Tab-separated table of C-alpha atoms and ligand atoms in Angstrom:
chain	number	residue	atom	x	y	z
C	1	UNK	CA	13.037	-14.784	-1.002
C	2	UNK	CA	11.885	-13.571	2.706
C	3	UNK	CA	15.011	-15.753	3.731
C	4	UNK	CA	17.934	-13.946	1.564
C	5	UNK	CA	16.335	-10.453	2.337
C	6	UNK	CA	17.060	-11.266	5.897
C	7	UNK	CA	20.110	-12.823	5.007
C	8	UNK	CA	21.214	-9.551	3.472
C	9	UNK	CA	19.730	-7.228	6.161
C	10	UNK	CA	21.862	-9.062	8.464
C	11	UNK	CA	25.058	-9.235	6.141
C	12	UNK	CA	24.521	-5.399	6.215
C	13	UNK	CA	24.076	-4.652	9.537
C	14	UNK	CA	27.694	-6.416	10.633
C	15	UNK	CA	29.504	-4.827	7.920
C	16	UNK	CA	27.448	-1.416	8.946
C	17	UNK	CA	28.033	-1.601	12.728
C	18	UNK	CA	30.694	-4.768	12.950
C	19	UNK	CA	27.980	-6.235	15.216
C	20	UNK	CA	25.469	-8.740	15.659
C	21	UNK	CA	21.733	-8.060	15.394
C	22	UNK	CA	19.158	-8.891	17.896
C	23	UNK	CA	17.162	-9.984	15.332
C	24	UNK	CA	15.293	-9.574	11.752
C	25	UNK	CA	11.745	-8.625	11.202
C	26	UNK	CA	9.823	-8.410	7.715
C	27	UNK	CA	7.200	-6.603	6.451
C	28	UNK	CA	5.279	-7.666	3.316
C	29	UNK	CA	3.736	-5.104	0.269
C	30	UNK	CA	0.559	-5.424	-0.341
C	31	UNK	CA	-1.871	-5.719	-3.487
C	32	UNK	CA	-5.221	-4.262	-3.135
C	33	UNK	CA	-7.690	-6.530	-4.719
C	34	UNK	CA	-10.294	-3.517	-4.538
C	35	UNK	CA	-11.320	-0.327	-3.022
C	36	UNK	CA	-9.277	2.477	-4.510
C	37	UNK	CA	-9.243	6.012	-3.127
C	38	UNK	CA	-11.796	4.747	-0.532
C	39	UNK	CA	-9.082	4.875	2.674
C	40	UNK	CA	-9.368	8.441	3.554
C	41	UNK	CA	-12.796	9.060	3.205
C	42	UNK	CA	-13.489	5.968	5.625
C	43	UNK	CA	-15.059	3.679	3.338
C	44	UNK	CA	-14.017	-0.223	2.637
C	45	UNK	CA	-10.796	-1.590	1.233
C	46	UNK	CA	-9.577	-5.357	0.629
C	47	UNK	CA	-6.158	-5.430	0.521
C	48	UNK	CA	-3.839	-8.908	0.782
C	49	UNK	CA	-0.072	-8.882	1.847
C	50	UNK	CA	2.293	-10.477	-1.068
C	51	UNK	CA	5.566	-12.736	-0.351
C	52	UNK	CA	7.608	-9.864	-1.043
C	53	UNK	CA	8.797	-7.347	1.127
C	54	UNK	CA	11.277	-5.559	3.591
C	55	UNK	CA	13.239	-6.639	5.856
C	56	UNK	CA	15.027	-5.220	8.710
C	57	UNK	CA	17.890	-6.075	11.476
C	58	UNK	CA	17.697	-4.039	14.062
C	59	UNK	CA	19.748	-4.040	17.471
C	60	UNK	CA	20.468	-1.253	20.411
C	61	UNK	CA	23.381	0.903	19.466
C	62	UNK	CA	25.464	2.753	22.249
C	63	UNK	CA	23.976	6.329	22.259
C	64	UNK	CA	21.012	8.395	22.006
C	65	UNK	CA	20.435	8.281	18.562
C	66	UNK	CA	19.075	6.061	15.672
C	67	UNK	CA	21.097	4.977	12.391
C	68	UNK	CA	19.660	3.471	9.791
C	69	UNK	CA	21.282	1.745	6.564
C	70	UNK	CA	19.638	0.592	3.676
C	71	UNK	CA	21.528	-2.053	1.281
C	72	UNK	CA	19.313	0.068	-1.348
C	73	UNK	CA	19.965	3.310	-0.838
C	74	UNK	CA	24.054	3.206	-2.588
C	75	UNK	CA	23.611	6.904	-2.422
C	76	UNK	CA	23.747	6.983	1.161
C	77	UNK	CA	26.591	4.408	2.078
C	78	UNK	CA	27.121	5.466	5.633
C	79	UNK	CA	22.980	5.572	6.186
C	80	UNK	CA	21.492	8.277	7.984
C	81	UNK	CA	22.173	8.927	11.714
C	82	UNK	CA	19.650	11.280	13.541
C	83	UNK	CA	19.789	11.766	17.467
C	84	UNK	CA	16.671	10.634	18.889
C	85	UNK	CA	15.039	13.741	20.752
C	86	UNK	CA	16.350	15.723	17.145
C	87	UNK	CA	14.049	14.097	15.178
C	88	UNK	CA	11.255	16.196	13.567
C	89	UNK	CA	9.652	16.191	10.453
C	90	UNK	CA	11.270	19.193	8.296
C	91	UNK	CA	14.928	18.010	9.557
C	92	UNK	CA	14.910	14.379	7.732
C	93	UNK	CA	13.831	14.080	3.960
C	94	UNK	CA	14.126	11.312	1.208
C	95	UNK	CA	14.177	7.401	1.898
C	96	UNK	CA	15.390	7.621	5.898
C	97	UNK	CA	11.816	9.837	6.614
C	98	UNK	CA	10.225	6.737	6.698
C	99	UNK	CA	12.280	4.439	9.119
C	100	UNK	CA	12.819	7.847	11.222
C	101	UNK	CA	9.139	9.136	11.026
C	102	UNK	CA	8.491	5.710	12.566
C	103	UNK	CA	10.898	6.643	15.719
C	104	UNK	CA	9.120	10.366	15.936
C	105	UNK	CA	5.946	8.494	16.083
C	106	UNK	CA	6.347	5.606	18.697
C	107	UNK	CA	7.862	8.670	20.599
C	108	UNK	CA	6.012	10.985	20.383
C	109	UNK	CA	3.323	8.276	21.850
C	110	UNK	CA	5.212	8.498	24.451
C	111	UNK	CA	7.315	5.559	24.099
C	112	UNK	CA	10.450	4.958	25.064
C	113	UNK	CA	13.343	4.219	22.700
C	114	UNK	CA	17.381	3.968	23.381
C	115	UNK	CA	20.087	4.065	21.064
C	116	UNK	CA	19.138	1.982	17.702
C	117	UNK	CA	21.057	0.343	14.410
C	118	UNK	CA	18.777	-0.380	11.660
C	119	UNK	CA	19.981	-2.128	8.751
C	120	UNK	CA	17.592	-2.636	5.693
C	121	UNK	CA	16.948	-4.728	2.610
C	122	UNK	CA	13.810	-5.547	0.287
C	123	UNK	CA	13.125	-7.569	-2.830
C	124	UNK	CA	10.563	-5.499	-3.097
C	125	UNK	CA	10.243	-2.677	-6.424
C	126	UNK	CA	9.486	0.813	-5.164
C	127	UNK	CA	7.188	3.102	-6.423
C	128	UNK	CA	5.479	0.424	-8.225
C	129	UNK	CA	1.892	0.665	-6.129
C	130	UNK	CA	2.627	-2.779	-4.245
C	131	UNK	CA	3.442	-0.154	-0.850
C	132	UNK	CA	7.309	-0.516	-0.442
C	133	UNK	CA	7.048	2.615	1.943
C	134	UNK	CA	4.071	1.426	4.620
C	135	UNK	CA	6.660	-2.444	4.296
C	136	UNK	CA	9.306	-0.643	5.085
C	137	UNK	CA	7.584	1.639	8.156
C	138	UNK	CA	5.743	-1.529	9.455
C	139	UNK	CA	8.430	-3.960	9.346
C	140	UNK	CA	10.867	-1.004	11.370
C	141	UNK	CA	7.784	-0.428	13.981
C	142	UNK	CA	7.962	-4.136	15.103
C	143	UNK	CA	11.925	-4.124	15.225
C	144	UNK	CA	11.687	-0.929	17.374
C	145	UNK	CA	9.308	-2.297	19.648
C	146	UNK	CA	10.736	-5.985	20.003
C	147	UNK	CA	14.441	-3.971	20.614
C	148	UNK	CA	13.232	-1.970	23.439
C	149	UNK	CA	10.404	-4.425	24.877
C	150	UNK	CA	7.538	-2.076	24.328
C	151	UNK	CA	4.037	-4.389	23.635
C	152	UNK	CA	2.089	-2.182	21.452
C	153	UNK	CA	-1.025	-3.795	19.456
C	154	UNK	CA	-0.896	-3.975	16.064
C	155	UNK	CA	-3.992	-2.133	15.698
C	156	UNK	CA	-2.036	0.707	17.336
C	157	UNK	CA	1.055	0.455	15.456
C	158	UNK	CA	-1.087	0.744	12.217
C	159	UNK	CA	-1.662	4.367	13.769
C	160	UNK	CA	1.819	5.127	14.418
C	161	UNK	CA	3.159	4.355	11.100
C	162	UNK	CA	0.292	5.934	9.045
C	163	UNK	CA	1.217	9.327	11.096
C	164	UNK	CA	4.582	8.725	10.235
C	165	UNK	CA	3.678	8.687	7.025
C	166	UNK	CA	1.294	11.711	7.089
C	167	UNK	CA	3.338	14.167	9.336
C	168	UNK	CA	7.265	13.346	9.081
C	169	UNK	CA	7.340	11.860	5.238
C	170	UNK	CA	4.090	14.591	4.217
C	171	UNK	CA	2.669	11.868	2.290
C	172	UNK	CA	-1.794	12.165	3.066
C	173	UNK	CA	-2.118	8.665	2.636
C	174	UNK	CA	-5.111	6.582	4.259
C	175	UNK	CA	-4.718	3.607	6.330
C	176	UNK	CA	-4.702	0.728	4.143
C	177	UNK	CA	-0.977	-0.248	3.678
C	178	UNK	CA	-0.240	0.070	6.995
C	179	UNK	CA	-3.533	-2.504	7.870
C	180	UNK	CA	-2.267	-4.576	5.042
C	181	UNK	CA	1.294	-4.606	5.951
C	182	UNK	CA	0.478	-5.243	9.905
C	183	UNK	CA	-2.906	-7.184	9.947
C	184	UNK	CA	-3.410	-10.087	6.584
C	185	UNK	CA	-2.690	-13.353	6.945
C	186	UNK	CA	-1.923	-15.396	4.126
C	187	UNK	CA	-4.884	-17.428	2.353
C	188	UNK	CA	-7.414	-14.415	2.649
C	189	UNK	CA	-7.974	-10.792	2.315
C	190	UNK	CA	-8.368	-8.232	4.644
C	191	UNK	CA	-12.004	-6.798	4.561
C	192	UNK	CA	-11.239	-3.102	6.500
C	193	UNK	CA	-13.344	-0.727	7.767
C	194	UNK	CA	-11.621	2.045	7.600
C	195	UNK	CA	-13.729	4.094	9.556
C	196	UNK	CA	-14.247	2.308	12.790
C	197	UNK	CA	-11.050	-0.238	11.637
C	198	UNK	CA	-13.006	-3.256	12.035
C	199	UNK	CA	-10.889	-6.324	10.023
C	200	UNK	CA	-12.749	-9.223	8.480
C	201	UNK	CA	-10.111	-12.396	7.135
C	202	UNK	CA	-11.970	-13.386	3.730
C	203	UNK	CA	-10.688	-16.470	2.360
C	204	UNK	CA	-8.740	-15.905	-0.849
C	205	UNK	CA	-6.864	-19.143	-2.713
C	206	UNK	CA	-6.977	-18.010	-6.303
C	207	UNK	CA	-4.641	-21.387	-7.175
C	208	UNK	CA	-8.183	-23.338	-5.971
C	209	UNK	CA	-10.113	-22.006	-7.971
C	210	UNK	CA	-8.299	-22.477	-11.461
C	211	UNK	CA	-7.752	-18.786	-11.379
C	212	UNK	CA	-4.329	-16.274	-10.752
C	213	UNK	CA	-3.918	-12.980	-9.745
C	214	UNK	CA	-1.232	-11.799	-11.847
C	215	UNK	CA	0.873	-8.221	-11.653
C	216	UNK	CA	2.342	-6.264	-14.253
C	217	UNK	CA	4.087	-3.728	-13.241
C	218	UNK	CA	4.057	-0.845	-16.015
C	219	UNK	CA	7.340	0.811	-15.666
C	220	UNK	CA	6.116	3.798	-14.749
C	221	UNK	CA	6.985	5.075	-11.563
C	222	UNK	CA	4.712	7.702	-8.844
C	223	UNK	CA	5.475	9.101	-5.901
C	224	UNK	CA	2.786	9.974	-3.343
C	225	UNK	CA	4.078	13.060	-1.928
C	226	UNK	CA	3.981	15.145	-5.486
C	227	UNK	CA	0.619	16.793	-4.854
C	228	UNK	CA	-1.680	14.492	-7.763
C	229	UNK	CA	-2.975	12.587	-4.453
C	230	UNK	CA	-3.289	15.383	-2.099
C	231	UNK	CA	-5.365	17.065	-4.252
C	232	UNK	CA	-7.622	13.868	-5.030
C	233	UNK	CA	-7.919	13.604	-1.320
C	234	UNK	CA	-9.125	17.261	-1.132
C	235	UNK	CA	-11.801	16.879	-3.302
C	236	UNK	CA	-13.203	13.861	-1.813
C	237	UNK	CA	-13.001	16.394	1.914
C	238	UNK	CA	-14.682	19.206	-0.578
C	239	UNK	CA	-17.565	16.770	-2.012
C	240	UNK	CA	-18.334	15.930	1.611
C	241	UNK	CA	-18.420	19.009	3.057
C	242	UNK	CA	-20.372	20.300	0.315
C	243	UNK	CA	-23.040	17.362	0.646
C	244	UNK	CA	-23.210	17.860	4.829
C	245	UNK	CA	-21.426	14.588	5.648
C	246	UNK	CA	-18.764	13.610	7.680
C	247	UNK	CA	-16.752	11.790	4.726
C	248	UNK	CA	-17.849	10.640	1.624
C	249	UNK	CA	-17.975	7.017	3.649
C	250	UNK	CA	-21.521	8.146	4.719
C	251	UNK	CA	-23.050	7.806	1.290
C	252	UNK	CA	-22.595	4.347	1.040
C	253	UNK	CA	-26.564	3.721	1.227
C	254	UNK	CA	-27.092	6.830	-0.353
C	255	UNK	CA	-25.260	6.789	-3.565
C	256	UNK	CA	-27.170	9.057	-5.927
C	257	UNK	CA	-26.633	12.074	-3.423
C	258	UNK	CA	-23.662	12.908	-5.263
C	259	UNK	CA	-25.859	13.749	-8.053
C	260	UNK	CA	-26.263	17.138	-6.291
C	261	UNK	CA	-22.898	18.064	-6.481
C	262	UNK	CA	-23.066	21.032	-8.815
C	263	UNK	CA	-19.490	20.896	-9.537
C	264	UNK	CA	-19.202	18.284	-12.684
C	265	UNK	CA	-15.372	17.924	-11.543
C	266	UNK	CA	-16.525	16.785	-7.624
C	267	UNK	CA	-19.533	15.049	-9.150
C	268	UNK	CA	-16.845	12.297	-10.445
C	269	UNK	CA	-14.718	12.303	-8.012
C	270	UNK	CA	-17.172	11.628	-5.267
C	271	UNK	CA	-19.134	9.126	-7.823
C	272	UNK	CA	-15.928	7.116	-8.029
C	273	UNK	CA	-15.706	7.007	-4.521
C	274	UNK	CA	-19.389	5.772	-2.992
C	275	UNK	CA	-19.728	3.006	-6.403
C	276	UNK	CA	-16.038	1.998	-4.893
C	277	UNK	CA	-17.221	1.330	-1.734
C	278	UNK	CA	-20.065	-0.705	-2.768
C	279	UNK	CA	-17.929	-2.924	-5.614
C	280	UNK	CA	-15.845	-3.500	-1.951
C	281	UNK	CA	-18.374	-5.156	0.128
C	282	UNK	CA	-19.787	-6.830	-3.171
C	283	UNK	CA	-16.196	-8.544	-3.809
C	284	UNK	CA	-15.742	-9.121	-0.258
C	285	UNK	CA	-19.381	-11.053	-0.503
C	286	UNK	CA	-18.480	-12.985	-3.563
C	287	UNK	CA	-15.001	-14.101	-1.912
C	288	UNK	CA	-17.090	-15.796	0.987
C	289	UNK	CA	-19.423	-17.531	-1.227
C	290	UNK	CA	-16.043	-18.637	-2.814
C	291	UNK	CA	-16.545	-17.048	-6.319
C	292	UNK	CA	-13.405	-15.173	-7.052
C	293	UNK	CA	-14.121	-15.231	-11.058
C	294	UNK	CA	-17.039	-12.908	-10.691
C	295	UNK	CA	-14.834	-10.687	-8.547
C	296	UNK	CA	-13.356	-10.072	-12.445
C	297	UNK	CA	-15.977	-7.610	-13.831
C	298	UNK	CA	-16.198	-5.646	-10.559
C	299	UNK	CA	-12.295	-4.888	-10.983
C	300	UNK	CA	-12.563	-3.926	-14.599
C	301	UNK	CA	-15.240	-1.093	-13.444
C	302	UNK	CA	-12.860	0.148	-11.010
C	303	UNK	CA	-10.668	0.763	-13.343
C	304	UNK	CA	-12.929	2.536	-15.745
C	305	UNK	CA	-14.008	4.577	-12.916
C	306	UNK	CA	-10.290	5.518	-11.662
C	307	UNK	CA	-9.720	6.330	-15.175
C	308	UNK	CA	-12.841	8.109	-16.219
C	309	UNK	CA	-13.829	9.971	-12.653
C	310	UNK	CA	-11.192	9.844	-10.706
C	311	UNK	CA	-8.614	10.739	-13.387
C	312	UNK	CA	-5.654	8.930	-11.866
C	313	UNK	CA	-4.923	6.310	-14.400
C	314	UNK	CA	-2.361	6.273	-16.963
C	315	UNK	CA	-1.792	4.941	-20.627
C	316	UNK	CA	1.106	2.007	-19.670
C	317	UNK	CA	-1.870	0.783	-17.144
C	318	UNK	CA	-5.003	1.189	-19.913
C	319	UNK	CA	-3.085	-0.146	-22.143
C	320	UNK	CA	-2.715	-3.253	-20.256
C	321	UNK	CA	-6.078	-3.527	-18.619
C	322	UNK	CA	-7.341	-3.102	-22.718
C	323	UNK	CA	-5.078	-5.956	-23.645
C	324	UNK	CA	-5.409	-8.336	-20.810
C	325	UNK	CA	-9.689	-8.074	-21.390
C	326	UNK	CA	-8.793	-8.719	-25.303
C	327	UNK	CA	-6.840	-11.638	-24.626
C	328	UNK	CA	-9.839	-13.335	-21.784
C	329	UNK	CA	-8.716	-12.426	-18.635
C	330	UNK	CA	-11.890	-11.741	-15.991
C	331	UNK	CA	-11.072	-8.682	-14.875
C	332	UNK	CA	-8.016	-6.200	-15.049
C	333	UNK	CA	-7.681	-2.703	-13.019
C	334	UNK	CA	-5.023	-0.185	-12.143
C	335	UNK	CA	-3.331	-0.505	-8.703
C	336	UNK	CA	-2.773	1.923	-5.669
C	337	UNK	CA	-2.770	5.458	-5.713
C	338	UNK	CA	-2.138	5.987	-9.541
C	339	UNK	CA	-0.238	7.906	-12.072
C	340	UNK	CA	1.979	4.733	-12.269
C	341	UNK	CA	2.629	1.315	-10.788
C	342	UNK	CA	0.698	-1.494	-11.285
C	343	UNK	CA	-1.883	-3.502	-12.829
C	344	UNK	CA	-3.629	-6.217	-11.343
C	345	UNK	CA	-5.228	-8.796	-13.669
C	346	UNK	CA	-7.527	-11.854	-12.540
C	347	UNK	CA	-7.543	-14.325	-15.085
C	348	UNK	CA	-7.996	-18.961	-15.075
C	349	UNK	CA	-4.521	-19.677	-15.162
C	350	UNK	CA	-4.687	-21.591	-18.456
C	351	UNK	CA	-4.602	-18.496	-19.279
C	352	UNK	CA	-1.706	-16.247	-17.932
C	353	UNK	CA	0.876	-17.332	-20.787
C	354	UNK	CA	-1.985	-15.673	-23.137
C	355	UNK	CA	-2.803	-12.829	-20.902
C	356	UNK	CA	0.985	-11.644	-20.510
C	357	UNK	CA	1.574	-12.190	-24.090
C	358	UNK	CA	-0.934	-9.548	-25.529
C	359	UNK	CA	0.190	-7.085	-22.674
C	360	UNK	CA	3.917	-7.690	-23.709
C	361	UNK	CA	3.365	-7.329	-27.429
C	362	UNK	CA	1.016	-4.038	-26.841
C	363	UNK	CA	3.763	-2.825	-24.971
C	364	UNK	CA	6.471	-4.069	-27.580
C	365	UNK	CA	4.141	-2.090	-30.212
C	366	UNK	CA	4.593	1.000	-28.581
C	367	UNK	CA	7.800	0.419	-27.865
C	368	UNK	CA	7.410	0.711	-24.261
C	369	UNK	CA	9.953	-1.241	-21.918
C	370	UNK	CA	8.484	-4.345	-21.114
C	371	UNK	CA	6.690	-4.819	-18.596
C	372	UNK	CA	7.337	-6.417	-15.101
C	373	UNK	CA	5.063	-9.809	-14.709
C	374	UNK	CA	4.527	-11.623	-11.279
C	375	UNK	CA	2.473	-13.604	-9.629
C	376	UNK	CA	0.468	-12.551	-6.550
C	377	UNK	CA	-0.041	-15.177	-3.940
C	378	UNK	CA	-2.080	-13.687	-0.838
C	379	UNK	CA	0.404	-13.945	2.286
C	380	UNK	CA	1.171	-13.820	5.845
C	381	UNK	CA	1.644	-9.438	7.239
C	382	UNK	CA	4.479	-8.467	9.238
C	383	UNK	CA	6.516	-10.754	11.652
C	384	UNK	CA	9.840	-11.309	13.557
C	385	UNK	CA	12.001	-14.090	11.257
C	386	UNK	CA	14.554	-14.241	13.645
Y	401	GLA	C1	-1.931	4.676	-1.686
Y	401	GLA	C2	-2.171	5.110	-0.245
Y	401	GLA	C3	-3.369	4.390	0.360
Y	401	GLA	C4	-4.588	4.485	-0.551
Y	401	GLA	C5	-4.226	4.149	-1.991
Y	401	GLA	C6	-5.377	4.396	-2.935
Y	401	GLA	O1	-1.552	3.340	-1.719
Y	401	GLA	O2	-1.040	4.847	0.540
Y	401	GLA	O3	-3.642	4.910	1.643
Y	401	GLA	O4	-5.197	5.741	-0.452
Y	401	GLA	O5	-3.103	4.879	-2.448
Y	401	GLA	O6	-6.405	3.508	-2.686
């Protein structure tokens, strides 16, 4: 798959600019095996990278500005050209804020970048909570740098696309896409503190233990930017400030503080957020004792708390965490930011023919489209493929 999305990228980029690229980089999405709405408030997260991604051919063009094409975007057939010192946030909206916002930022770092082609592919859904946007910043960040020979760390470019993110696309996501995106490796998760950004590699080989992590995606599509996660995020800020803490992070030992939260709305919110953090470093301690199958209940109460406290659920995704529990599977939860996407379900894979069935007929009862069913196999992050 990674090799015909480069394939394409580079297909597109001669018929775009009737040239050769200096090369092809790739950027994976990501699944988040757990730790929900913890990002921004500094807690834990343990995200993996899937096989799926973006991918991106890249070479210098001849003047001071930046084009980028996307073998998606048939809307847009030219691309979108933007001179380089023009860029700022208000000027550049819709799918070319995010390779752009990824110039501004390396820029306005103060690094230096000429004349750019960008040509861009992805077997990758958008909108469906597997992080199509931080795949398609991270995989443009390392084709920037590797065109115009600037070494920046990865821990540094994770900061550079998660601002382009946050100030040129106004999307106030956390940090755990980008991490994903930039830092797994395949075979484990990525335990992340996202406060001080210390990375732990915790083995993760579902297929050896008899077990699969399998994604449906719902149908239902969210966007990030339409004010449903902003104002999550606010609340979390509110419940902290409220409590005399830094972030919500700092009630990780502390849990029942949140009990004095007069505010029955913050009270949930916040409660979601500090039994998240914990159900993190409990997975994360089950995964290195190498028992995956008892990471199964711990999803299933993140998704009753993302539905019940946090509010950001949605029926497509209940209704298949409901059916995929009915059927046997170990644990089930919604996916990513919320209000649509995907579901993740951990089941033995004697199983998963049982497991997708009852989520396809509850879906065929309603007479919702069917849904989308994959398998996730934890993966290598972002690198140059040629
Ligand atoms: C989106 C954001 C992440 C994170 C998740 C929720 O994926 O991009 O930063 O906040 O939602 O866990």
């Amino acid at each position: 798959m990674t090799a015909e999305i480069a394939d394409r990228a580079t297909d597109g980029y001669r018929a775009r600019f009737g040239a050769e690229p200096d090369g092809v980089w790739f950027a994976p999405g990501r699944v988040n095996l757990i730790g929900e709405h913890t990002d921004y408030s500094g807690g834990y997260v343990l995200p993996f990278a899937l096989g799926a991604g973006v991918a991106v051919a890249a070479g210098r063009g001849p003047e001071e500005a930046i084009t980028v094409w996307s073998g998606q975007q048939a809307g847009d057939p030219d691309g979108v050209t933007a001179g380089l010192g023009a860029l700022t946030p208000e000027r550049i909206t819709g799918w070319a804020a995010y390779p752009l916002g990824v110039a501004w930022s390396l820029r306005a770092a103060g690094h230096r970048l000429d004349g750019t082609r960008v040509a861009i592919e992805a077997d990758l859904p958008m909108g469906a909570g597997l992080s199509s946007s931080a795949a398609l910043e991270c995989a443009t960040a390392l084709a920037l740098c590797d065109v115009h020979d600037l070494r920046v760390p990865r821990s540094e470019l994770v900061a550079l696309a998660s601002r382009a993110e946050n100030e040129f696309v106004g999307a106030p996501t956390g940090i755990m896409d980008q991490s994903a995106a930039l830092l797994c490796r395949a075979g484990h998760a990525l335990l992340l503190d996202c406060r001080s950004g210390a990375v732990e590699e915790v083995p993760l080989d579902p297929a050896a233990a008899g077990l699969a992590l399998v994604l449906i995606d719902t149908g239902t599509r969210h966007a990030l930017t339409d004010g449903r996660y902003a104002r999550r995020r606010w609340s979390c800020e509110e419940a902290a400030r409220l409590l005399g803490v830094a972030s919500l992070r700092d009630l990780v030992d502390r849990p029942d503080d949140v009990r004095l939260l007069a505010d029955p709305e913050l009270r949930r919110r916040a409660g979601h957020v500090v039994t998240e953090n914990r159900r993190v470093l409990e997975s994360a301690d089950l995964l290195r004792h190498g028992a995956l199958a008892d990471v199964g209940p711990l999803l299933t109460q993140t998704h009753e708390s993302l539905r019940d406290d946090f509010d950001v659920s949605w029926p497509q995704a209940d209704v298949a965490v409901d059916a995929a529990r009915s059927a046997g599977a170990a644990g089930a939860r919604m996916m990513g930011g919320g209000f649509g996407g995907s579901v993740l379900v951990l089941t033995s894979v004697g199983l998963v023919p049982g497991v997708t069935d009852a989520i396809a007929a509850a879906y065929a009862r309603r007479r919702w489209t069917a849904p989308g069913i994959t398998r996730a196999v934890p993966s290598d992050g972002a690198r140059r493929l040629r």
